[in-house]
CSV table of C-alpha atoms (C1' of nucleotides) in Angstrom, one decimal:
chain,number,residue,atom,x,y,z
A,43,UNK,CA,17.8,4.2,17.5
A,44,UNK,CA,15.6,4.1,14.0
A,45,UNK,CA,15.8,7.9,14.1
A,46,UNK,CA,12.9,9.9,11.5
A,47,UNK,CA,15.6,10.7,8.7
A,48,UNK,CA,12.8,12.9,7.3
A,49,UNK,CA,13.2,15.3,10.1
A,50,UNK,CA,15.2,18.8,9.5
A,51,UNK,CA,16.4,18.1,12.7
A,52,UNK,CA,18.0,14.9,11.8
A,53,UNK,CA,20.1,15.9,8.3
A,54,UNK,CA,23.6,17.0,7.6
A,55,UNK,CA,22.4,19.1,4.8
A,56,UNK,CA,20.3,21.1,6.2
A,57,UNK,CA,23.1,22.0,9.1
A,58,UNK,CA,25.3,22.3,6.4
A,59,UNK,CA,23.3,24.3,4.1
A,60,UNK,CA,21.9,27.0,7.7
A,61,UNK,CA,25.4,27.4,9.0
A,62,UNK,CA,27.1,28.3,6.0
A,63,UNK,CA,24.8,30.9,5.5
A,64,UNK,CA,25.0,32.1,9.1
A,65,UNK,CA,29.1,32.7,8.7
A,66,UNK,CA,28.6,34.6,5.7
A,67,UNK,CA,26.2,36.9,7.1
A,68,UNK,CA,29.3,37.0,9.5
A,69,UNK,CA,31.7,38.0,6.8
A,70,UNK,CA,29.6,41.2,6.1
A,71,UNK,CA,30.9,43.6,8.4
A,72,UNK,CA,34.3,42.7,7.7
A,73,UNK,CA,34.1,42.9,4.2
A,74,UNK,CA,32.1,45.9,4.2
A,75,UNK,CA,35.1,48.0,4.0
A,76,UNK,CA,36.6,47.0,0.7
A,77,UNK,CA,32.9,47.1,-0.6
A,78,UNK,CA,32.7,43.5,-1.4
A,79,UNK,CA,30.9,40.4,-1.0
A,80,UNK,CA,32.0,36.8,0.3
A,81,UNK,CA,31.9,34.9,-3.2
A,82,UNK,CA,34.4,38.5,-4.1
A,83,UNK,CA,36.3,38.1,-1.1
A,84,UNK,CA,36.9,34.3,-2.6
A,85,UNK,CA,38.0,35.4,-6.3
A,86,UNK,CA,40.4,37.8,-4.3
A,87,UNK,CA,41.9,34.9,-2.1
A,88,UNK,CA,42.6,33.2,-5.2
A,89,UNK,CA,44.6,35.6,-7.1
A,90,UNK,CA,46.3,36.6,-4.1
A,91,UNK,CA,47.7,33.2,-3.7
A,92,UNK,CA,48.3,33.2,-7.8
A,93,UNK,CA,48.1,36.3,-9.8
A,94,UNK,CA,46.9,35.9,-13.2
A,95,UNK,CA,44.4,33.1,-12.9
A,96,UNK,CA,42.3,32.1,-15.9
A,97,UNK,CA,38.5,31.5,-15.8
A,98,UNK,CA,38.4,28.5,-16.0
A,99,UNK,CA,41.0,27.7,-13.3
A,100,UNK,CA,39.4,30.3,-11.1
A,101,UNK,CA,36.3,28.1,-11.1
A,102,UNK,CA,38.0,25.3,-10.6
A,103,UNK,CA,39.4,26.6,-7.7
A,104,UNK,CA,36.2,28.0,-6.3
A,105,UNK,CA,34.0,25.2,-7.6
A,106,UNK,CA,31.9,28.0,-9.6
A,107,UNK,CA,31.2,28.2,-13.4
A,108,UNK,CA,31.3,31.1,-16.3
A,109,UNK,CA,28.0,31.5,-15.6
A,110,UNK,CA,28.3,32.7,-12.1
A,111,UNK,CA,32.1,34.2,-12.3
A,112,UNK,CA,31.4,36.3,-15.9
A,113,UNK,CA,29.3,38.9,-14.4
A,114,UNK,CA,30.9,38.8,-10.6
A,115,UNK,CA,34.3,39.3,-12.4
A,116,UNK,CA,33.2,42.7,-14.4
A,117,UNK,CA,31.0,43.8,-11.6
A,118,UNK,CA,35.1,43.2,-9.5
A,119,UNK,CA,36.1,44.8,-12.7
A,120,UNK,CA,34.1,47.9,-12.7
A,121,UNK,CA,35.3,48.2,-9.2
A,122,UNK,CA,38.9,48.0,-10.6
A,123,UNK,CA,39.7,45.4,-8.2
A,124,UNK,CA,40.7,43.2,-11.4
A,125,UNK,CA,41.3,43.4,-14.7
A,126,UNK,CA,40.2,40.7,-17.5
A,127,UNK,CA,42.5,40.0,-20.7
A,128,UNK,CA,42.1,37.4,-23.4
A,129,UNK,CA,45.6,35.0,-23.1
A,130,UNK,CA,48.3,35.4,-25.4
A,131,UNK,CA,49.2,31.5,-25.7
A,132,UNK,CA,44.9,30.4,-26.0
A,133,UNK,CA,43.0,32.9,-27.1
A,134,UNK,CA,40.0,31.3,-25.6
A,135,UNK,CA,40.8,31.7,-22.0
A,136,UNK,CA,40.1,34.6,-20.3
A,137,UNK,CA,43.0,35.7,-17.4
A,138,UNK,CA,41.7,37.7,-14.6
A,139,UNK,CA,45.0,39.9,-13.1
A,140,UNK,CA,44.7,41.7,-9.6
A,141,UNK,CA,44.7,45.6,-10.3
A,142,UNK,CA,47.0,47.6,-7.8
A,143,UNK,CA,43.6,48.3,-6.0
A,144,UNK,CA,43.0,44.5,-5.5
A,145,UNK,CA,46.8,43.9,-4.4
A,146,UNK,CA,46.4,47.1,-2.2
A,147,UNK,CA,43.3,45.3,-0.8
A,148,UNK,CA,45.4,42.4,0.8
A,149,UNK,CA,46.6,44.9,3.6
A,150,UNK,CA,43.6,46.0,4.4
A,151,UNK,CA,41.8,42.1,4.6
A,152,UNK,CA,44.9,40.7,6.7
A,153,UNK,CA,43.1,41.1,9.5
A,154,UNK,CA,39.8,39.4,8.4
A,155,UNK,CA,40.4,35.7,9.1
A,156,UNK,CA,41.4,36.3,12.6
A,157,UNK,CA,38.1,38.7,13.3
A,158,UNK,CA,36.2,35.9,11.4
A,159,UNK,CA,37.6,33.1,14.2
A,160,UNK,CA,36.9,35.7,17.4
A,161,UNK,CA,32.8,34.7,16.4
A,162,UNK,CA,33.6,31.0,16.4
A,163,UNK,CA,33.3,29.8,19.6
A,164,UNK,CA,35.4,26.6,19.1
A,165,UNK,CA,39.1,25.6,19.7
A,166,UNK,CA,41.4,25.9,16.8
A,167,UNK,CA,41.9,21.9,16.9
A,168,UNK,CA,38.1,21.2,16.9
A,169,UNK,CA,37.9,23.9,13.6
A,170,UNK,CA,40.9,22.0,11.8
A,171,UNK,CA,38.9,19.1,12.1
A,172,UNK,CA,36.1,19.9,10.9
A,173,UNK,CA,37.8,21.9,8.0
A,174,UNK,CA,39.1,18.0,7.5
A,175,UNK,CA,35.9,16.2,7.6
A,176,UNK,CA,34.7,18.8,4.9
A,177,UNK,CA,37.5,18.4,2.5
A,178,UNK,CA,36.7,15.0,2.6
A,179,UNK,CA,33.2,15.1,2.2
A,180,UNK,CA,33.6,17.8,-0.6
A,181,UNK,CA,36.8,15.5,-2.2
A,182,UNK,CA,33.8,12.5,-2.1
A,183,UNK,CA,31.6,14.1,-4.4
A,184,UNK,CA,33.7,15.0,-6.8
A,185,UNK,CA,33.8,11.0,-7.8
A,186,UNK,CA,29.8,11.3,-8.3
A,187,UNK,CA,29.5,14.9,-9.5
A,188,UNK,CA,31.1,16.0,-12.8
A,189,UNK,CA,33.2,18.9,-11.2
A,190,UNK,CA,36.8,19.6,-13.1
B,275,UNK,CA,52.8,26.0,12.6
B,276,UNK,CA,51.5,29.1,11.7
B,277,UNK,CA,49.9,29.0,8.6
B,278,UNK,CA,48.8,31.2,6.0
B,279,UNK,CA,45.4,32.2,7.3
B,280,UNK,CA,44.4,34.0,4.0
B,281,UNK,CA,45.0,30.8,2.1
B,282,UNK,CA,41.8,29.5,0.8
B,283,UNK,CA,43.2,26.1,1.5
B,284,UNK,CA,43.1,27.0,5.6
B,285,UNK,CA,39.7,28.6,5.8
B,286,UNK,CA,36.6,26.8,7.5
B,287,UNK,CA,34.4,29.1,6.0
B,288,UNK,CA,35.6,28.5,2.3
B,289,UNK,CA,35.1,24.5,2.8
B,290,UNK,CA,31.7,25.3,4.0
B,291,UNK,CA,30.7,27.0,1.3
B,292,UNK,CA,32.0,24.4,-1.2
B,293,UNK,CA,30.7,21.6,0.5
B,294,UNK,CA,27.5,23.1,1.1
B,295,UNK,CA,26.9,23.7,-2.8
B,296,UNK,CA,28.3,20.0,-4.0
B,297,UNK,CA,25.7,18.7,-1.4
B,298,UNK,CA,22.6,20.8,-2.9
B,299,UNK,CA,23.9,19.8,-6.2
B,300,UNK,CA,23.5,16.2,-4.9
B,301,UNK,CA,19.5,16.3,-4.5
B,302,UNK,CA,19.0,18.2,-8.0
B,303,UNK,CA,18.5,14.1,-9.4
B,304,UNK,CA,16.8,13.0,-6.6
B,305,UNK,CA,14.1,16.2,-6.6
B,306,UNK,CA,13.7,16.3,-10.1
B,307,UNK,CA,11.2,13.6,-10.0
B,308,UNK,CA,9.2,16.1,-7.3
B,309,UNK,CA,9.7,19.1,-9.6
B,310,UNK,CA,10.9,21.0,-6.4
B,311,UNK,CA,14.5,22.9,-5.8
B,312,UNK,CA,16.4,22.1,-2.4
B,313,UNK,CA,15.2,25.1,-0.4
B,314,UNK,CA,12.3,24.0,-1.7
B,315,UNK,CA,12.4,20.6,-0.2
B,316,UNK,CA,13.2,22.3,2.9
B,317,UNK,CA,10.0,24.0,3.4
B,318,UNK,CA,8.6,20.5,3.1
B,319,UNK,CA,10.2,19.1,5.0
B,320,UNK,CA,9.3,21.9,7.8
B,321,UNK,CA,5.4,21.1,7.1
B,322,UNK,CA,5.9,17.7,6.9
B,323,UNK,CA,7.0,17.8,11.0
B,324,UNK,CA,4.1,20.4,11.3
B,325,UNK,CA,1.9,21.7,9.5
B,326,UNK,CA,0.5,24.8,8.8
B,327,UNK,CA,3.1,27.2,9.8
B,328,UNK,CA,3.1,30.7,9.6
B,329,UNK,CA,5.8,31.9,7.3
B,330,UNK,CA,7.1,33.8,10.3
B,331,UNK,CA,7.9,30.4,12.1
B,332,UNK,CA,9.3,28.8,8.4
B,333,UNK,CA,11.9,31.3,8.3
B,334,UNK,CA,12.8,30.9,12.0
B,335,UNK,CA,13.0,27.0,11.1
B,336,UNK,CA,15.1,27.3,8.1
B,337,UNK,CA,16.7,30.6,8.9
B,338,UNK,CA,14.8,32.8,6.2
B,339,UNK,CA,13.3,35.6,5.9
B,340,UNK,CA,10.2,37.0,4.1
B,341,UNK,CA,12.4,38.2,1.0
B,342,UNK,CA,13.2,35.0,0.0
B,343,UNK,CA,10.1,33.3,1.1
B,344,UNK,CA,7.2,35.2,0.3
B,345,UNK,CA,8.5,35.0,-3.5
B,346,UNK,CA,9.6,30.6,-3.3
B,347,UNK,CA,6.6,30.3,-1.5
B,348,UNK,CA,4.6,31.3,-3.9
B,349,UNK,CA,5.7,29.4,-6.8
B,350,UNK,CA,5.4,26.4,-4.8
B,351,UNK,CA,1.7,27.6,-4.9
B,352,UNK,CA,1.9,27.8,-8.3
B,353,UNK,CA,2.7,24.4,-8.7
B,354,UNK,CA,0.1,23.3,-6.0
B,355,UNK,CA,2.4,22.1,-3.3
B,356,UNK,CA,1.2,24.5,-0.7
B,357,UNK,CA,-1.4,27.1,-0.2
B,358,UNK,CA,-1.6,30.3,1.7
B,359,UNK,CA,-3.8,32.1,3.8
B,360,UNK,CA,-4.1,34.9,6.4
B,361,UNK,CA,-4.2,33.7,10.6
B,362,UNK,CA,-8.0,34.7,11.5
B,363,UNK,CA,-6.2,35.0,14.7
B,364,UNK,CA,-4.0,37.2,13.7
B,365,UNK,CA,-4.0,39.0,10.3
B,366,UNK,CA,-0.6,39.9,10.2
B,367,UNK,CA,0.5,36.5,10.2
B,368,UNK,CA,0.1,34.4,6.9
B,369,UNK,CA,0.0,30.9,7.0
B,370,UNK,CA,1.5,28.3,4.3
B,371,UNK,CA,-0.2,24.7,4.8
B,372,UNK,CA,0.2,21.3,2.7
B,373,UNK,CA,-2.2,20.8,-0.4
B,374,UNK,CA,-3.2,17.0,-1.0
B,375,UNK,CA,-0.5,16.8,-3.8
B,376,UNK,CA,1.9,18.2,-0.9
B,377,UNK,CA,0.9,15.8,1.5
B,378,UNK,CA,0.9,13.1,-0.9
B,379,UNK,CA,4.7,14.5,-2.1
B,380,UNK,CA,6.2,12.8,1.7
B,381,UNK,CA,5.6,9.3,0.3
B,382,UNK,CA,7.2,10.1,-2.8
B,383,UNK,CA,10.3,11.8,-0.7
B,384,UNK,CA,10.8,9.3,1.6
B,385,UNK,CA,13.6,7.6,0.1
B,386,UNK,CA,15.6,10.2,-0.4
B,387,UNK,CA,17.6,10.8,3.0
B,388,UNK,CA,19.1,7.1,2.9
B,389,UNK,CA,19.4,8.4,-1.1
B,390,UNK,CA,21.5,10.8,-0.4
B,391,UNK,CA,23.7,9.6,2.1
B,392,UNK,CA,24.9,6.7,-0.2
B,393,UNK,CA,26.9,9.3,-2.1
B,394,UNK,CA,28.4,10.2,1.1
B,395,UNK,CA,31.2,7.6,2.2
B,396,UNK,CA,31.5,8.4,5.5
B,397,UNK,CA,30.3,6.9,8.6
B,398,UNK,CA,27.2,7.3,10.5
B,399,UNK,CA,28.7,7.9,13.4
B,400,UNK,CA,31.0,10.4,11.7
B,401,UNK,CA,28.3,12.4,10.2
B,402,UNK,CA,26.0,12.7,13.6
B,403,UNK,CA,29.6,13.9,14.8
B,404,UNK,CA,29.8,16.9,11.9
B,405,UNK,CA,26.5,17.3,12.3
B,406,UNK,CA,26.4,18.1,16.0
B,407,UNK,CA,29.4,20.4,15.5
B,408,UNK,CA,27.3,22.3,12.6
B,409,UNK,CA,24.8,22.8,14.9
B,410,UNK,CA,26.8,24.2,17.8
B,411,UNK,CA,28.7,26.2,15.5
B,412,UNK,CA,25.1,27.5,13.7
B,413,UNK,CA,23.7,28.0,17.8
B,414,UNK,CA,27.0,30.1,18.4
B,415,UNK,CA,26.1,32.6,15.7
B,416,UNK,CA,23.1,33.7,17.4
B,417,UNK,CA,24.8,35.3,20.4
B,418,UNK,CA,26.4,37.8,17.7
B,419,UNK,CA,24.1,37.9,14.9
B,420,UNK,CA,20.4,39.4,14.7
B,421,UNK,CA,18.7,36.0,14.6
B,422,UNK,CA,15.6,35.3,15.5
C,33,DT,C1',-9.5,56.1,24.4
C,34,DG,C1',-5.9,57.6,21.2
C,35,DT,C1',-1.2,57.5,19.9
C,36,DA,C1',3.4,55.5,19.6
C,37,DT,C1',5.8,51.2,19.1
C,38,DT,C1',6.3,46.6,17.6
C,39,DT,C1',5.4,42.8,14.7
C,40,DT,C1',4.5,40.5,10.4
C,41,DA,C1',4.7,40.0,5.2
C,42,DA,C1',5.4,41.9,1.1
C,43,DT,C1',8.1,44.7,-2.0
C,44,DT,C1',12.3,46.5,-4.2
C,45,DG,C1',16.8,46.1,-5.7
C,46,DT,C1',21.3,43.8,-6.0
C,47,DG,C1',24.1,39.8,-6.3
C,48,DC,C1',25.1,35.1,-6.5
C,49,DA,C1',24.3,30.1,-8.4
C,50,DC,C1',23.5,27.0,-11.9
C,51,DA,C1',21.5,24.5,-16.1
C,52,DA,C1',21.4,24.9,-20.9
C,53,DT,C1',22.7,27.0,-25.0
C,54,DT,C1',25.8,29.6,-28.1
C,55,DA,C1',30.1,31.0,-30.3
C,56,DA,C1',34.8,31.2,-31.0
C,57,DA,C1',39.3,29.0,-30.7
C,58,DT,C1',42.0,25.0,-30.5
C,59,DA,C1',43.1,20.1,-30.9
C,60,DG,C1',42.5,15.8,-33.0
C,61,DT,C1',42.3,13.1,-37.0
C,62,DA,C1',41.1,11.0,-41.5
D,99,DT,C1',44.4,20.0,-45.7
D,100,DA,C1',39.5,19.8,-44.3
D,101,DC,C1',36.5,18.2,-41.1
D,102,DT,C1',35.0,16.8,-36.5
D,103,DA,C1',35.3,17.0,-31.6
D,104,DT,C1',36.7,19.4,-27.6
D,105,DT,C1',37.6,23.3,-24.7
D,106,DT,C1',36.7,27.9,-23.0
D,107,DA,C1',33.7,32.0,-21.8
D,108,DA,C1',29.8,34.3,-22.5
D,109,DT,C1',24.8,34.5,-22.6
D,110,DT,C1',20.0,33.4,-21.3
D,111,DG,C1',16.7,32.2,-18.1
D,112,DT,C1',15.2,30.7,-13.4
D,113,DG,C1',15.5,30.6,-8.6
D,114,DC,C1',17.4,31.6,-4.3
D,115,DA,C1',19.4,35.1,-0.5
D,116,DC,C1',19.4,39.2,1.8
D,117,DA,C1',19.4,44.4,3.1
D,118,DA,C1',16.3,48.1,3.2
D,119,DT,C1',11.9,49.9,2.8
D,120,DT,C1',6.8,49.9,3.0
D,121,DA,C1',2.2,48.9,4.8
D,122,DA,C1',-1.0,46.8,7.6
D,123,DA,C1',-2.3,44.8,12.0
D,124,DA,C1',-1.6,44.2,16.8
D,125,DT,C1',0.2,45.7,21.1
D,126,DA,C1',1.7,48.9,24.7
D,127,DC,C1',0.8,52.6,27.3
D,128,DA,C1',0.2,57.5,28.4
DNA sequence: TGTATTTTAATTGTGCACAATTAAATAGTA
DNA sequence: TACTATTTAATTGTGCACAATTAAAATACA
């Protein structure tokens, strides 16, 4: 076999790293409507699941850091999809709360993950599987990395 | 079954995106010695296979477009990796080929795919198989999108 | 030939993504 | 208590990523 590992052609990466990009150009007309991005559409997955989420667990959740969130969150902010309070209990963390425009939102993106799956051409067995091998892969690195 | 399709936890494209950015975070040590970013390493890796390209056929190969290339290309002319130059056959086209220190770079690289996969504790065979579905998955996206 | 269309990069503007640093609050401890 | 270490966001600076626009060159074609 002795395949050239030096060859695009030839690394997980690199597939990784294309079709990612490809299904969130895919996202784009879906989320146009609630004038938002993907890495938005993410925050708002997040707090739909649990609403108020800090920072910090927010990036945990998202595997993102202050750096990135801070200014996605006030631009979701100026949007009034969300609203950002200091905690009572710590005053260092920073909660980020759903508005009743962000709650209101949910409605409107019920539909998305179902339009999303009509531009996969794959069977819903062969997607859960390769949801699995991901998690895996993405569980692996977190014995190397220093992600929380 | 029916689950929750707006639970982060269920979507394909969420573990894509996570997995995706561990990865890339994965090279940072191992292109540090090059002084190069992954997308960077990318477009070497392009010109390594062949070499020149026009910057048309770089961003067909690594799915790109002139608005992020134009500007990463030329820092990595900056830093001598590459150098550009208009086709004589065409002067529309520019073309990006290898300097010496960007030829010299592939020896210096070479270790890194069998690098990188040693933080990865999965299976060869395992990740041609994820591989092969990325890249059905990434071919399915041109039917819909605008790709060239 | 001359004009409209297409192709190719570059530019402009916005929004992530992340390393490194800073500053404030809390926790740990002598 | 005071003093150190840790935790949490924000900030700073750099580098993608991409939509939309612009400009130049090549092509199509009337």
């Amino acid at each position: 076999m002795a395949e050239d590992k030096m060859k695009l052609e030839n690394q997980i990466c690199f597939s990784l790293y294309a079709t990612t990009r490809e299904m969130t150009k895919l996202y784009r007309p879906l989320l146009a409507d609630l004038n938002i991005t993907y890495p938005q559409y993410l925050v708002l997955l997040a707090l739909w699941e649990t609403n108020p989420l800090t920072v910090k667990a927010l990036g945990s959740r998202l595997y993102l850091d202050s750096g990135t969130l801070t200014p996605m969150l006030k631009r979701m902010e100026k949007e009034d999809l969300i609203e950002r309070y200091r905690s009572q209990e710590d005053e260092r963390s920073v909660l980020v709360g759903l508005t009743e425009k962000g709650r209101q939102a949910e409605d409107k993106a019920a539909c998305i993950p179902d339009l999303l799956l009509e531009n996969i051409d794959m069977s819903e067995q062969e997607i859960l599987h390769l949801k699995n091998t991901l998690n895996r892969m993405l569980e692996g690195t977190k014995e190397k990395g220093e992600n929380g």
